[in-house]
Structure formats: C-alpha cells, structure tokens
Amino acid sequence: MNNQKYICVVCNYVYDPVVGMPEDGIPAGTAFADIPDDWACPDCGVSKEDFEVMEAAA
C-alpha cells in the first residue's frame, strides 16, 4: 500500500491514505492515485491536479 501523503497547494489540506476520507466514500487505505479523478479538495474545491506529494519533515 502506498502511504504517501499529498498536500493541496492552494489551502494546504493534507490527504492521508492511512485515514482516507470515509465521510466522502473513500475508505482508509486508499492511495491518492486510486481516488476518482473527479474528486475535489474538501476544503477549497480544487481538483486532484492541484495536489503534490508531501515531503517528509527533515
């Protein structure tokens, strides 16, 4: 399973695949790549294309 987190470049919302978004029908354990392409950021509404890989803190 890919546990890579992704961050919204507009509002800094973080998608964590370990948690998923059960309230939006995305179960825990769903990789970002497996989220439907029409999914939108729950905070600001931008598309998946506006997310980027969240780098681990050094």
mmCIF file of C-alpha atoms in Angstrom:
data_model
loop_
_atom_site.group_PDB
_atom_site.id
_atom_site.type_symbol
_atom_site.label_atom_id
_atom_site.label_comp_id
_atom_site.label_asym_id
_atom_site.label_seq_id
_atom_site.Cartn_x
_atom_site.Cartn_y
_atom_site.Cartn_z
ATOM 1 C CA MET A 1 0.000 0.000 0.000
ATOM 2 C CA ASN A 2 1.259 3.473 -0.857
ATOM 3 C CA ASN A 3 1.098 5.603 2.289
ATOM 4 C CA GLN A 4 2.379 8.764 0.606
ATOM 5 C CA LYS A 5 0.538 11.876 1.801
ATOM 6 C CA TYR A 6 -0.477 14.604 -0.660
ATOM 7 C CA ILE A 7 -0.991 18.273 0.099
ATOM 8 C CA CYS A 8 -3.261 20.805 -1.615
ATOM 9 C CA VAL A 9 -1.111 23.638 -2.981
ATOM 10 C CA VAL A 10 -3.984 26.100 -2.562
ATOM 11 C CA CYS A 11 -5.195 25.530 1.022
ATOM 12 C CA ASN A 12 -2.678 23.036 2.494
ATOM 13 C CA TYR A 13 -5.281 20.316 3.096
ATOM 14 C CA VAL A 14 -3.442 17.019 3.568
ATOM 15 C CA TYR A 15 -4.783 13.752 2.170
ATOM 16 C CA ASP A 16 -3.548 10.850 4.319
ATOM 17 C CA PRO A 17 -4.191 7.434 2.712
ATOM 18 C CA VAL A 18 -3.929 5.722 6.093
ATOM 19 C CA VAL A 19 -7.031 7.644 7.230
ATOM 20 C CA GLY A 20 -8.789 8.068 3.876
ATOM 21 C CA MET A 21 -11.984 10.101 3.810
ATOM 22 C CA PRO A 22 -14.741 7.711 4.929
ATOM 23 C CA GLU A 23 -17.234 10.593 5.124
ATOM 24 C CA ASP A 24 -16.711 11.090 1.358
ATOM 25 C CA GLY A 25 -16.793 7.397 0.499
ATOM 26 C CA ILE A 26 -13.008 6.965 0.349
ATOM 27 C CA PRO A 27 -12.094 4.201 2.786
ATOM 28 C CA ALA A 28 -8.922 4.114 4.862
ATOM 29 C CA GLY A 29 -6.055 2.573 2.918
ATOM 30 C CA THR A 30 -6.952 4.220 -0.417
ATOM 31 C CA ALA A 31 -3.866 5.559 -2.197
ATOM 32 C CA PHE A 32 -4.114 9.063 -3.649
ATOM 33 C CA ALA A 33 -3.724 7.617 -7.152
ATOM 34 C CA ASP A 34 -6.809 5.462 -6.587
ATOM 35 C CA ILE A 35 -9.088 8.380 -5.672
ATOM 36 C CA PRO A 36 -11.531 9.152 -8.522
ATOM 37 C CA ASP A 37 -10.247 11.781 -10.971
ATOM 38 C CA ASP A 38 -13.289 13.976 -10.353
ATOM 39 C CA TRP A 39 -12.558 14.176 -6.618
ATOM 40 C CA ALA A 40 -12.113 17.706 -5.265
ATOM 41 C CA CYS A 41 -10.339 19.093 -2.221
ATOM 42 C CA PRO A 42 -12.864 19.081 0.632
ATOM 43 C CA ASP A 43 -11.632 22.447 1.924
ATOM 44 C CA CYS A 44 -11.231 24.586 -1.206
ATOM 45 C CA GLY A 45 -12.703 22.532 -4.070
ATOM 46 C CA VAL A 46 -9.700 22.359 -6.412
ATOM 47 C CA SER A 47 -9.018 19.185 -8.406
ATOM 48 C CA LYS A 48 -6.537 16.365 -7.757
ATOM 49 C CA GLU A 49 -4.123 18.096 -10.137
ATOM 50 C CA ASP A 50 -3.614 20.816 -7.540
ATOM 51 C CA PHE A 51 -2.157 18.360 -5.026
ATOM 52 C CA GLU A 52 1.504 17.433 -4.747
ATOM 53 C CA VAL A 53 3.498 14.885 -2.819
ATOM 54 C CA MET A 54 4.014 15.964 0.759
ATOM 55 C CA GLU A 55 7.681 15.749 1.611
ATOM 56 C CA ALA A 56 8.602 14.285 4.981
ATOM 57 C CA ALA A 57 9.899 16.777 7.524
ATOM 58 C CA ALA A 58 13.655 16.676 7.887
#
